[in-house]
Amino acid sequence: MASTHCEWGKLEVVKNDSKSDQIILSKTEFTIGRKPTCDYSIVDNPYLSGVHAKFNFHEVTELSYLTDLSANGILLNTVRIKKNTNVELHNGDKITLVMKGASHRLNLHLRLHLLSGENAGESESPFEVKLGQIEAEENGELVKEKPNYCDEDTTVSAIDTLKKVESISMKQVEVLTKAGYNKIPAITHSESFEEQLLCGVCQEIMHMAVSLQPCLHSYCAGCYSEWMEISKDCPACRATVDRIAKNHLVNNLIESYLKSNPGKRRNPECIAELDKKNKITEDLLYPPKRRAHTFLEEDEYYSPSDEEFLAVPPFFPTLLPTHTPFSTSLFSMPGIFTKCRQCPGFIGIDLTGTTPVVTLSSYKCPLTAPTHLICMCCNQPMPDRSTCTDLSVPPQHCDVCKNAYCHMYWGCAGVSCNGCLNEFRNYSFDPAVMLDIVNRNAIESDILTQYLEKKKISINQMLLECLQKLDENEYKCTDSRSSLISAKTRICYGCALKNFRDLAFLYRKDIPLTDLPDDIAARPVCYYGRACKTQTHKPIHASKYNHACEQTRFT
């Protein structure tokens, strides 16, 4: 407890009107804040911290100090002071505890009037060194009388004064130590942790924290909503904000901290005001993708680097609207013209690709305004016969993603074509896909591969067995379009591989434990099952737990 003392100073509350209140400083340690336990409590100002500021007075040196304990900061003569650090005060200093705008009604400005010794006179300069007291201390005498300031006749030169500042400051520390003044606060772990939870706009503990991407700075949702109307840049680093996301980790840390420190919780009025300001909706948190909706961006195996393989060859027109699917008849647009192998007068190399499933007819494109499709595998044009009612015309589109492929029409000429359009049951997958076929988990995929080798089951046999169970509704793919898929579905290679991965997981899941090695069968089940994100890049975790199961926690 701070000891009581005769009045050593007073704080005058500076207001716009002529009226002013006074706070009498009558303790060597005097606190101001919102808590009722403070020496001077102001409960109706939401911008004040529980313990906002502390004033210290040292009876021996007759020096007074200010310590910032707030979350929002304190200004001393319009300059922000360092937090949790003692700053020496002088008579007439202006102290700003709350500053929320030039004319905000909750602003709190104080004027300090010192009553002890010559501190009541004019504000002294930081370089007016108390030589009399320090010299007395060197002689072993502890004086409490007025310090002997140097007058104009005895003032040392500025250079000499600067040279003595460091040594005299050290002697002042020794004087304070001898007098038992060891109350300079240290930054505690709790205070250091609290600084990490402060909003960069309001300097209070964040409420409904949101993080900006790509810089990842966090702010109150209400505070950033106001800032968002002014600028699209981050308030801290001025980086351009691409996306806003709720920061669940920070919100959980804040909630845990406030449970341990309920006095730091913002009052209901302040929280209600922030909620009212909050304009960050679900559309802002989850904006539409930068490009228009295409099947490629739905495919989990698609990456932007794939675009270089999907570019139109140089001899094709380049006026392809990015918002139009490739399966439409692009070349029927005015001013765009190309020829395929079935166009009259076609001159070029007749590319021979994989053997088509159906024998090609003698169809010829019309002379006027022929329409074409672009194969997504080889980028070659072919006639658009999607409106033809003749059932003998080979299919040109994937039944799942609706994109165009030429394999079943006349044989695809793609360099790495694996039969880009085929019935699901007719696909022959390369053994390389088995390396991560189950959840993209190399461990579970290896377990499945070893089981197939042990039972002498080929990949195609496993596929047919899975498709049979799919047709019988024993298996179900996670693809949102899986209701369209059966063994006879005409499906592109990308959609086939995606759904084959789902079927392989179900096949691995159904393997009896008795057919697995003892160490594999004895593994505990991962709570997250197939949804576990760690299994793909942490081999130790993938081998320690069984991931051939559904998620059982946080569902």
Coordinates of C-alpha atoms in Angstrom, one line a residue:
M1 CA 0.0 0.0 0.0
A2 CA 1.2 3.5 -0.8
S3 CA 1.9 5.6 2.2
T4 CA -0.1 8.7 2.7
H5 CA 1.7 12.1 2.6
C6 CA 0.8 15.7 2.7
E7 CA -0.3 17.1 -0.6
W8 CA 2.6 17.2 -3.1
G9 CA 0.6 18.2 -6.1
K10 CA -2.7 18.5 -7.9
L11 CA -4.1 17.7 -11.3
E12 CA -6.4 20.2 -12.9
V13 CA -8.9 18.6 -15.3
V14 CA -8.8 20.8 -18.5
K15 CA -12.2 21.3 -20.0
N16 CA -13.6 23.3 -22.9
D17 CA -15.8 25.3 -20.5
S18 CA -14.6 27.5 -17.7
K19 CA -15.3 24.9 -15.0
S20 CA -12.5 22.6 -14.0
D21 CA -12.1 19.8 -11.4
Q22 CA -9.1 19.2 -9.3
I23 CA -7.5 15.9 -8.3
I24 CA -5.4 16.2 -5.1
L25 CA -2.3 14.1 -5.1
S26 CA -1.9 13.1 -1.5
K27 CA -0.1 9.7 -1.7
T28 CA 3.4 8.8 -2.8
E29 CA 1.8 6.3 -5.2
F30 CA -1.5 7.6 -6.7
T31 CA -3.4 5.7 -9.3
I32 CA -6.1 6.8 -11.8
G33 CA -8.3 4.4 -13.8
R34 CA -11.7 2.8 -14.2
K35 CA -11.4 0.4 -11.3
P36 CA -13.1 1.3 -8.1
T37 CA -9.9 0.4 -6.2
C38 CA -8.0 3.2 -7.9
D39 CA -7.2 6.3 -5.8
Y40 CA -9.2 8.3 -8.3
S41 CA -11.8 6.3 -10.2
I42 CA -13.6 7.4 -13.4
V43 CA -16.1 4.6 -14.2
D44 CA -18.0 6.3 -17.0
N45 CA -15.1 6.6 -19.5
P46 CA -14.9 3.4 -21.6
Y47 CA -11.5 4.4 -23.0
L48 CA -9.8 4.3 -19.7
S49 CA -8.1 1.1 -18.6
G50 CA -8.7 -0.5 -15.2
V51 CA -5.5 1.1 -13.9
H52 CA -4.7 3.7 -16.5
A53 CA -1.9 5.8 -14.9
K54 CA 0.2 5.9 -11.8
F55 CA 1.9 8.9 -10.2
N56 CA 4.9 8.4 -7.9
F57 CA 6.4 11.0 -5.6
H58 CA 9.8 10.4 -4.0
E59 CA 10.1 12.2 -0.6
V60 CA 13.9 12.2 -0.6
T61 CA 14.6 13.7 -4.0
E62 CA 11.2 15.5 -4.3
L63 CA 10.9 14.1 -7.8
S64 CA 7.6 13.1 -9.3
Y65 CA 7.1 10.4 -11.9
L66 CA 4.3 9.2 -14.3
T67 CA 3.9 5.6 -15.3
D68 CA 1.7 4.5 -18.2
L69 CA -0.2 1.3 -17.3
S70 CA -2.9 1.7 -19.9
A71 CA -3.8 -0.1 -23.1
N72 CA -4.4 3.0 -25.2
G73 CA -1.3 5.1 -24.2
I74 CA -0.7 8.4 -22.5
L75 CA 0.5 11.7 -24.0
L76 CA 2.9 13.9 -22.0
N77 CA 3.0 17.4 -23.5
T78 CA 1.5 15.9 -26.8
V79 CA 4.3 13.2 -26.9
R80 CA 3.4 9.6 -26.2
I81 CA 5.4 8.1 -23.4
K82 CA 6.8 4.6 -23.2
K83 CA 4.6 2.1 -21.5
N84 CA 5.6 0.7 -18.0
T85 CA 8.4 3.2 -17.7
N86 CA 8.8 6.0 -15.1
V87 CA 8.9 9.4 -16.7
E88 CA 9.9 12.5 -14.7
L89 CA 7.2 15.2 -14.4
H90 CA 7.6 18.9 -14.1
N91 CA 5.3 21.7 -13.0
G92 CA 2.8 22.7 -15.7
D93 CA 3.1 19.5 -17.7
K94 CA 0.0 18.6 -19.7
I95 CA -1.0 14.9 -19.4
T96 CA -3.6 13.4 -21.8
L97 CA -5.1 10.2 -20.6
V98 CA -7.8 9.9 -23.4
M99 CA -7.6 11.4 -26.8
K100 CA -10.3 10.3 -29.2
G101 CA -10.5 13.3 -31.6
A102 CA -10.2 17.0 -31.4
S103 CA -13.5 17.6 -29.7
H104 CA -14.6 14.2 -28.3
R105 CA -16.6 14.5 -25.2
L106 CA -14.6 11.7 -23.5
N107 CA -11.2 13.3 -23.9
L108 CA -9.4 13.6 -20.6
H109 CA -6.6 16.3 -20.3
L110 CA -4.9 17.0 -17.0
R111 CA -2.6 19.9 -16.0
L112 CA 0.0 19.1 -13.3
H113 CA 0.7 21.6 -10.5
L114 CA 3.5 20.6 -8.1
L115 CA 3.3 22.0 -4.6
S116 CA 6.7 20.8 -3.2
G117 CA 9.8 23.0 -3.1
E118 CA 10.7 24.9 -6.2
N119 CA 8.8 22.4 -8.4
A120 CA 5.9 24.7 -7.9
G121 CA 7.8 27.3 -10.0
E122 CA 8.3 27.2 -13.7
S123 CA 8.9 23.9 -15.4
E124 CA 12.5 22.9 -15.3
S125 CA 14.6 21.7 -18.2
P126 CA 15.7 18.1 -18.2
F127 CA 19.3 19.5 -18.2
E128 CA 18.9 21.5 -15.0
V129 CA 20.9 19.1 -12.9
K130 CA 20.4 19.0 -9.1
L131 CA 24.1 19.4 -8.3
G132 CA 23.6 20.4 -4.6
Q133 CA 21.8 17.3 -3.6
I134 CA 24.1 14.9 -5.5
E135 CA 27.2 16.5 -3.9
A136 CA 25.6 16.2 -0.5
E137 CA 25.0 12.5 -1.1
E138 CA 28.7 12.0 -2.1
N139 CA 29.6 13.4 1.4
G140 CA 27.3 10.9 3.0
E141 CA 24.7 13.4 3.9
L142 CA 21.0 12.9 3.0
V143 CA 19.4 16.3 2.5
K144 CA 15.7 17.0 2.3
E145 CA 16.0 20.7 1.7
K146 CA 15.5 22.4 -1.5
P147 CA 17.9 21.4 -4.2
N148 CA 20.5 24.0 -5.1
Y149 CA 20.1 24.9 -8.7
C150 CA 22.8 26.6 -10.6
D151 CA 22.1 30.2 -11.4
E152 CA 23.3 32.1 -14.4
D153 CA 26.6 33.0 -12.8
T154 CA 27.4 29.4 -11.9
T155 CA 25.9 27.7 -14.9
V156 CA 28.4 25.4 -16.6
S157 CA 28.7 25.3 -20.3
A158 CA 26.3 23.2 -22.3
I159 CA 29.1 20.9 -23.3
D160 CA 30.2 20.3 -19.7
T161 CA 26.6 19.8 -18.6
L162 CA 26.1 17.1 -21.3
K163 CA 29.2 15.3 -20.1
K164 CA 27.9 15.3 -16.6
V165 CA 24.4 14.1 -17.3
E166 CA 25.3 10.4 -17.5
S167 CA 27.4 10.3 -14.4
I168 CA 24.9 12.4 -12.4
S169 CA 22.0 10.2 -13.5
M170 CA 23.8 7.2 -12.2
K171 CA 24.4 9.0 -8.8
Q172 CA 20.6 9.8 -8.7
V173 CA 19.9 6.1 -9.1
E174 CA 22.3 5.4 -6.1
V175 CA 20.4 8.0 -4.0
L176 CA 17.1 6.4 -4.8
T177 CA 18.5 2.9 -4.0
K178 CA 19.8 4.1 -0.6
A179 CA 16.5 5.7 0.2
G180 CA 14.7 2.4 -0.5
Y181 CA 13.0 3.6 -3.7
N182 CA 12.7 0.4 -5.7
K183 CA 9.2 0.7 -6.9
I184 CA 10.0 1.1 -10.6
P185 CA 7.5 -1.3 -12.2
A186 CA 8.8 -4.2 -14.3
I187 CA 6.9 -5.4 -17.4
T188 CA 5.1 -8.6 -16.3
H189 CA 4.4 -11.5 -18.5
S190 CA 0.7 -10.7 -18.4
E191 CA 1.3 -7.1 -19.6
S192 CA 3.6 -8.3 -22.3
F193 CA 1.0 -10.8 -23.5
E194 CA -1.7 -8.1 -23.4
E195 CA 0.2 -5.9 -25.8
Q196 CA -0.1 -8.7 -28.4
L197 CA -3.9 -8.6 -28.1
L198 CA -4.3 -4.9 -28.7
C199 CA -6.1 -3.6 -31.7
G200 CA -3.9 -1.3 -33.8
V201 CA -6.7 1.2 -34.3
C202 CA -8.4 1.6 -30.9
Q203 CA -5.4 0.3 -28.8
E204 CA -7.9 -1.7 -26.7
I205 CA -8.1 -5.5 -26.4
M206 CA -9.6 -6.7 -29.7
H207 CA -13.3 -7.6 -30.0
M208 CA -14.2 -10.0 -32.8
A209 CA -10.7 -10.0 -34.2
V210 CA -10.3 -10.1 -38.0
S211 CA -7.0 -10.6 -39.8
L212 CA -6.0 -9.0 -43.1
Q213 CA -4.3 -10.9 -45.9
P214 CA -1.5 -11.1 -46.9
C215 CA 0.0 -9.1 -44.0
L216 CA -1.9 -10.9 -41.2
H217 CA -2.3 -7.8 -39.0
S218 CA -5.4 -8.1 -36.7
Y219 CA -7.9 -5.5 -35.7
C220 CA -11.4 -5.3 -34.1
A221 CA -14.0 -6.0 -36.8
G222 CA -15.8 -2.7 -35.9
C223 CA -12.6 -0.7 -35.9
Y224 CA -11.5 -2.0 -39.3
S225 CA -15.0 -1.4 -40.7
E226 CA -14.5 2.3 -40.1
W227 CA -11.0 2.2 -41.5
M228 CA -12.2 0.3 -44.6
E229 CA -14.3 3.2 -45.7
I230 CA -11.2 5.4 -45.8
S231 CA -8.5 3.2 -47.2
K232 CA -8.1 -0.2 -48.7
D233 CA -4.6 -0.6 -47.2
C234 CA -3.6 -2.1 -43.8
P235 CA -3.5 0.6 -41.1
A236 CA -0.2 -0.7 -39.7
C237 CA 2.0 -1.6 -42.8
R238 CA 0.0 0.0 -45.6
A239 CA 0.0 -3.2 -47.6
T240 CA -2.9 -3.6 -50.0
V241 CA -5.6 -5.9 -48.4
D242 CA -6.6 -8.8 -50.6
R243 CA -8.9 -10.6 -48.2
I244 CA -10.3 -10.4 -44.7
A245 CA -10.7 -13.4 -42.4
K246 CA -11.8 -14.1 -38.9
N247 CA -8.9 -15.0 -36.7
H248 CA -10.3 -17.8 -34.5
L249 CA -6.9 -18.4 -32.8
V250 CA -6.6 -14.8 -31.6
N251 CA -10.3 -14.7 -30.6
N252 CA -9.7 -17.8 -28.4
L253 CA -6.6 -16.3 -26.8
I254 CA -8.5 -13.1 -26.1
E255 CA -11.3 -15.0 -24.5
S256 CA -8.9 -17.0 -22.3
Y257 CA -7.1 -13.9 -21.3
L258 CA -10.3 -12.1 -20.3
K259 CA -11.4 -15.0 -18.2
S260 CA -8.2 -14.7 -16.2
N261 CA -8.3 -10.9 -16.2
P262 CA -12.0 -9.9 -16.0
G263 CA -11.0 -6.3 -15.2
K264 CA -9.6 -5.9 -18.7
R265 CA -13.0 -6.7 -20.4
R266 CA -14.5 -3.8 -22.2
N267 CA -17.8 -2.5 -20.9
P268 CA -21.1 -3.6 -22.7
E269 CA -21.7 -0.1 -24.1
C270 CA -18.3 -0.1 -25.9
I271 CA -18.9 -3.7 -27.2
A272 CA -22.4 -2.7 -28.5
E273 CA -20.9 0.3 -30.3
L274 CA -18.3 -1.9 -32.0
D275 CA -20.9 -4.4 -33.0
K276 CA -22.9 -1.6 -34.5
K277 CA -19.9 -0.4 -36.5
N278 CA -19.1 -3.9 -37.8
K279 CA -19.8 -4.0 -41.5
I280 CA -17.7 -7.1 -42.3
T281 CA -20.2 -9.5 -43.8
E282 CA -19.8 -13.1 -45.1
D283 CA -19.3 -11.7 -48.6
L284 CA -16.2 -9.8 -47.4
L285 CA -14.9 -12.8 -45.5
Y286 CA -15.4 -15.2 -48.4
P287 CA -15.2 -13.1 -51.6
P288 CA -15.7 -14.7 -55.0
K289 CA -12.7 -16.1 -56.8
R290 CA -10.7 -13.8 -59.0
R291 CA -11.6 -15.6 -62.2
A292 CA -15.0 -16.7 -63.2
H293 CA -16.4 -20.1 -62.1
T294 CA -14.9 -23.0 -64.2
F295 CA -14.5 -26.6 -63.6
L296 CA -10.8 -26.3 -63.3
E297 CA -11.0 -24.3 -60.1
E298 CA -13.4 -26.8 -58.6
D299 CA -10.9 -29.6 -59.3
E300 CA -8.7 -30.1 -56.3
Y301 CA -5.9 -31.2 -58.6
Y302 CA -5.8 -28.0 -60.5
S303 CA -3.0 -25.5 -60.0
P304 CA -2.4 -22.2 -61.7
S305 CA 0.7 -23.7 -63.3
D306 CA -1.6 -25.9 -65.4
E307 CA -2.8 -22.9 -67.3
E308 CA 0.3 -22.9 -69.4
F309 CA -0.7 -26.3 -70.8
L310 CA -4.2 -25.1 -71.6
A311 CA -3.3 -22.1 -73.7
V312 CA -4.6 -21.9 -77.2
P313 CA -1.9 -22.6 -79.8
P314 CA -0.5 -19.5 -81.7
F315 CA -2.3 -20.4 -84.9
F316 CA -5.7 -20.2 -83.2
P317 CA -7.5 -16.9 -82.5
T318 CA -6.6 -15.3 -79.2
L319 CA -9.9 -13.5 -78.6
L320 CA -11.2 -16.1 -76.2
P321 CA -13.4 -14.5 -73.5
T322 CA -12.2 -15.8 -70.1
H323 CA -15.8 -15.9 -68.8
T324 CA -17.0 -18.4 -71.4
P325 CA -16.5 -22.1 -70.9
F326 CA -14.4 -23.9 -73.5
S327 CA -17.3 -26.2 -74.2
T328 CA -19.3 -23.4 -76.0
S329 CA -18.9 -22.7 -79.7
L330 CA -16.4 -20.0 -79.5
F331 CA -15.5 -19.9 -83.2
S332 CA -19.1 -19.1 -84.2
M333 CA -18.4 -15.6 -83.0
P334 CA -18.3 -12.9 -85.7
G335 CA -14.8 -12.2 -86.9
I336 CA -13.4 -15.5 -85.6
F337 CA -12.7 -18.4 -88.0
T338 CA -10.8 -21.6 -87.9
K339 CA -10.8 -25.0 -89.6
C340 CA -10.7 -28.5 -88.2
R341 CA -10.0 -31.8 -89.9
Q342 CA -13.6 -32.2 -91.1
C343 CA -13.8 -28.7 -92.6
P344 CA -13.9 -28.5 -96.4
G345 CA -10.6 -27.4 -97.8
F346 CA -8.7 -28.2 -94.6
I347 CA -4.9 -28.1 -95.2
G348 CA -2.7 -29.3 -92.5
I349 CA -1.2 -32.4 -90.9
D350 CA -3.9 -34.9 -90.0
L351 CA -2.9 -35.6 -86.5
T352 CA -3.5 -39.2 -85.5
G353 CA -4.0 -39.7 -81.8
T354 CA -5.3 -42.6 -79.6
T355 CA -7.6 -45.1 -81.2
P356 CA -11.2 -43.7 -81.1
V357 CA -13.8 -45.9 -79.4
V358 CA -16.3 -45.2 -82.2
T359 CA -15.4 -45.2 -85.9
L360 CA -15.3 -41.7 -87.3
S361 CA -18.1 -40.8 -89.8
S362 CA -17.7 -38.9 -93.0
Y363 CA -19.2 -35.8 -91.6
K364 CA -18.2 -32.5 -93.1
C365 CA -18.5 -29.0 -91.5
P366 CA -20.8 -26.6 -93.2
L367 CA -19.2 -24.0 -95.5
T368 CA -20.8 -21.1 -93.8
A369 CA -20.4 -20.3 -90.1
P370 CA -19.1 -23.6 -88.9
T371 CA -19.0 -24.1 -85.1
H372 CA -16.2 -25.8 -83.3
L373 CA -15.2 -27.0 -79.9
I374 CA -11.7 -27.0 -78.4
C375 CA -10.5 -30.2 -76.8
M376 CA -9.3 -29.5 -73.3
C377 CA -6.5 -32.1 -73.7
C378 CA -4.8 -31.4 -77.0
N379 CA -6.2 -27.9 -77.7
Q380 CA -7.3 -28.9 -81.2
P381 CA -10.7 -27.9 -82.8
M382 CA -13.4 -30.3 -83.6
P383 CA -16.9 -29.9 -85.0
D384 CA -19.6 -28.9 -82.5
R385 CA -22.2 -31.7 -82.8
S386 CA -23.7 -31.3 -79.4
T387 CA -27.1 -30.4 -80.9
C388 CA -27.1 -33.4 -83.2
T389 CA -29.9 -35.9 -82.4
D390 CA -28.2 -38.8 -84.1
L391 CA -27.3 -41.3 -81.3
S392 CA -24.5 -42.7 -83.4
V393 CA -22.5 -39.5 -83.1
P394 CA -19.6 -40.1 -80.6
P395 CA -19.9 -38.1 -77.3
Q396 CA -17.8 -35.0 -77.1
H397 CA -18.4 -33.8 -73.5
C398 CA -17.7 -35.1 -70.0
D399 CA -21.0 -36.0 -68.3
V400 CA -19.7 -34.6 -65.0
C401 CA -17.8 -31.3 -65.8
K402 CA -19.4 -30.7 -69.2
N403 CA -16.1 -29.9 -70.9
A404 CA -15.2 -31.0 -74.4
Y405 CA -12.7 -33.7 -75.3
C406 CA -12.0 -35.4 -78.6
H407 CA -10.8 -38.9 -77.7
M408 CA -14.1 -40.6 -78.2
Y409 CA -14.9 -38.6 -81.3
W410 CA -11.7 -39.2 -83.4
G411 CA -8.9 -40.0 -81.1
C412 CA -7.0 -37.3 -79.1
A413 CA -3.6 -36.2 -80.3
G414 CA -2.4 -35.0 -76.8
V415 CA 1.1 -35.9 -76.0
S416 CA 0.3 -37.3 -72.5
C417 CA -3.3 -38.3 -73.3
N418 CA -4.5 -41.3 -71.2
G419 CA -7.9 -41.5 -73.0
C420 CA -9.1 -38.0 -72.0
L421 CA -12.8 -39.0 -72.4
N422 CA -14.0 -42.6 -71.8
E423 CA -16.5 -44.7 -69.9
F424 CA -15.4 -44.9 -66.2
R425 CA -15.1 -48.7 -66.4
N426 CA -12.8 -48.5 -69.4
Y427 CA -10.0 -46.4 -67.8
S428 CA -6.6 -47.9 -67.1
F429 CA -4.8 -45.9 -64.4
D430 CA -1.1 -45.8 -64.2
P431 CA 0.5 -47.5 -61.2
A432 CA 2.1 -44.1 -60.3
V433 CA -1.3 -42.8 -59.1
M434 CA -1.3 -45.4 -56.4
L435 CA 1.5 -43.6 -54.5
D436 CA -1.0 -41.2 -52.9
I437 CA -4.3 -42.6 -54.0
V438 CA -5.8 -42.7 -50.4
N439 CA -6.3 -39.2 -48.9
R440 CA -3.0 -38.2 -50.6
N441 CA -1.5 -40.1 -47.6
A442 CA 1.6 -42.1 -48.7
I443 CA 1.3 -44.5 -45.7
E444 CA -2.3 -45.5 -46.2
S445 CA -1.7 -45.7 -50.0
D446 CA 1.2 -48.1 -49.4
I447 CA -0.9 -50.2 -47.1
L448 CA -3.5 -50.5 -49.9
T449 CA -0.9 -51.3 -52.5
Q450 CA 0.6 -54.1 -50.3
Y451 CA -2.8 -55.5 -49.7
L452 CA -3.5 -55.6 -53.5
E453 CA -0.2 -57.3 -54.2
K454 CA -0.8 -59.9 -51.4
K455 CA -4.2 -60.7 -52.8
K456 CA -3.0 -60.5 -56.4
I457 CA -5.6 -57.9 -57.3
S458 CA -4.8 -55.5 -60.2
I459 CA -5.7 -51.8 -60.2
N460 CA -8.3 -52.4 -62.9
Q461 CA -9.9 -55.2 -60.9
M462 CA -10.1 -52.9 -57.8
L463 CA -11.7 -50.2 -60.0
L464 CA -14.4 -52.5 -61.3
E465 CA -15.1 -53.9 -57.9
C466 CA -15.5 -50.3 -56.6
L467 CA -17.7 -49.3 -59.5
Q468 CA -19.9 -52.3 -58.8
K469 CA -20.4 -51.2 -55.2
L470 CA -21.0 -47.6 -56.5
D471 CA -23.8 -48.8 -58.8
E472 CA -25.3 -50.8 -55.8
N473 CA -25.1 -47.6 -53.6
E474 CA -22.7 -49.3 -51.2
Y475 CA -20.1 -46.7 -52.0
K476 CA -20.7 -42.9 -52.5
C477 CA -18.2 -40.4 -53.8
T478 CA -17.7 -37.0 -52.0
D479 CA -17.9 -35.2 -55.4
S480 CA -21.0 -33.0 -55.3
R481 CA -21.9 -34.3 -58.8
S482 CA -21.4 -38.0 -57.8
S483 CA -25.1 -38.7 -58.4
L484 CA -24.3 -38.6 -62.1
I485 CA -21.5 -41.2 -61.9
S486 CA -21.8 -44.9 -62.6
A487 CA -19.6 -47.5 -64.3
K488 CA -20.9 -46.4 -67.7
T489 CA -20.6 -42.7 -67.2
R490 CA -18.7 -41.0 -70.0
I491 CA -16.2 -39.1 -67.9
C492 CA -13.0 -37.2 -68.5
Y493 CA -9.7 -38.4 -67.0
G494 CA -9.5 -35.6 -64.4
C495 CA -13.0 -36.3 -63.0
A496 CA -12.3 -40.1 -63.2
L497 CA -9.1 -39.8 -61.2
K498 CA -10.8 -37.5 -58.6
N499 CA -13.6 -40.0 -58.0
F500 CA -11.3 -43.0 -58.2
R501 CA -9.5 -41.5 -55.1
D502 CA -12.7 -41.5 -53.2
L503 CA -13.5 -45.1 -54.2
A504 CA -9.9 -46.1 -53.2
F505 CA -10.4 -44.6 -49.7
L506 CA -13.6 -46.6 -49.2
Y507 CA -11.9 -49.7 -50.5
R508 CA -9.0 -49.2 -48.1
K509 CA -11.5 -48.6 -45.3
D510 CA -13.3 -51.9 -45.9
I511 CA -10.1 -54.0 -45.6
P512 CA -10.5 -56.3 -42.6
L513 CA -8.0 -55.8 -39.8
T514 CA -7.2 -59.5 -39.9
D515 CA -5.8 -59.0 -43.4
L516 CA -3.4 -56.3 -42.2
P517 CA -0.1 -56.6 -40.3
D518 CA -0.4 -56.5 -36.6
D519 CA 1.4 -53.2 -36.2
I520 CA -0.9 -51.6 -38.8
A521 CA -4.1 -53.0 -37.3
A522 CA -3.1 -51.9 -33.7
R523 CA -2.8 -48.2 -34.6
P524 CA -5.2 -45.8 -32.9
V525 CA -7.7 -43.9 -35.0
C526 CA -7.0 -40.2 -35.8
Y527 CA -9.9 -38.0 -34.6
Y528 CA -9.9 -36.1 -37.9
G529 CA -9.8 -39.2 -40.1
R530 CA -9.8 -38.6 -43.8
A531 CA -10.1 -34.8 -43.1
C532 CA -6.8 -34.7 -41.2
K533 CA -4.5 -32.1 -42.8
T534 CA -1.4 -33.3 -41.0
Q535 CA -1.4 -36.7 -42.7
T536 CA -0.1 -35.4 -46.0
H537 CA 3.1 -33.7 -44.8
K538 CA 3.9 -35.4 -41.5
P539 CA 5.0 -39.1 -42.2
I540 CA 5.4 -39.8 -38.4
H541 CA 1.8 -38.7 -37.7
A542 CA 0.5 -40.6 -40.8
S543 CA 2.2 -43.8 -39.8
K544 CA 1.3 -43.5 -36.1
Y545 CA -2.5 -43.1 -36.6
N546 CA -5.1 -44.8 -38.8
H547 CA -6.6 -42.3 -41.3
A548 CA -8.7 -44.8 -43.2
C549 CA -11.8 -43.6 -41.3
E550 CA -14.3 -40.8 -41.1
Q551 CA -13.8 -37.7 -38.8
T552 CA -15.1 -38.4 -35.3
R553 CA -14.3 -35.1 -33.6
F554 CA -15.3 -31.5 -34.2
T555 CA -17.9 -32.5 -36.8

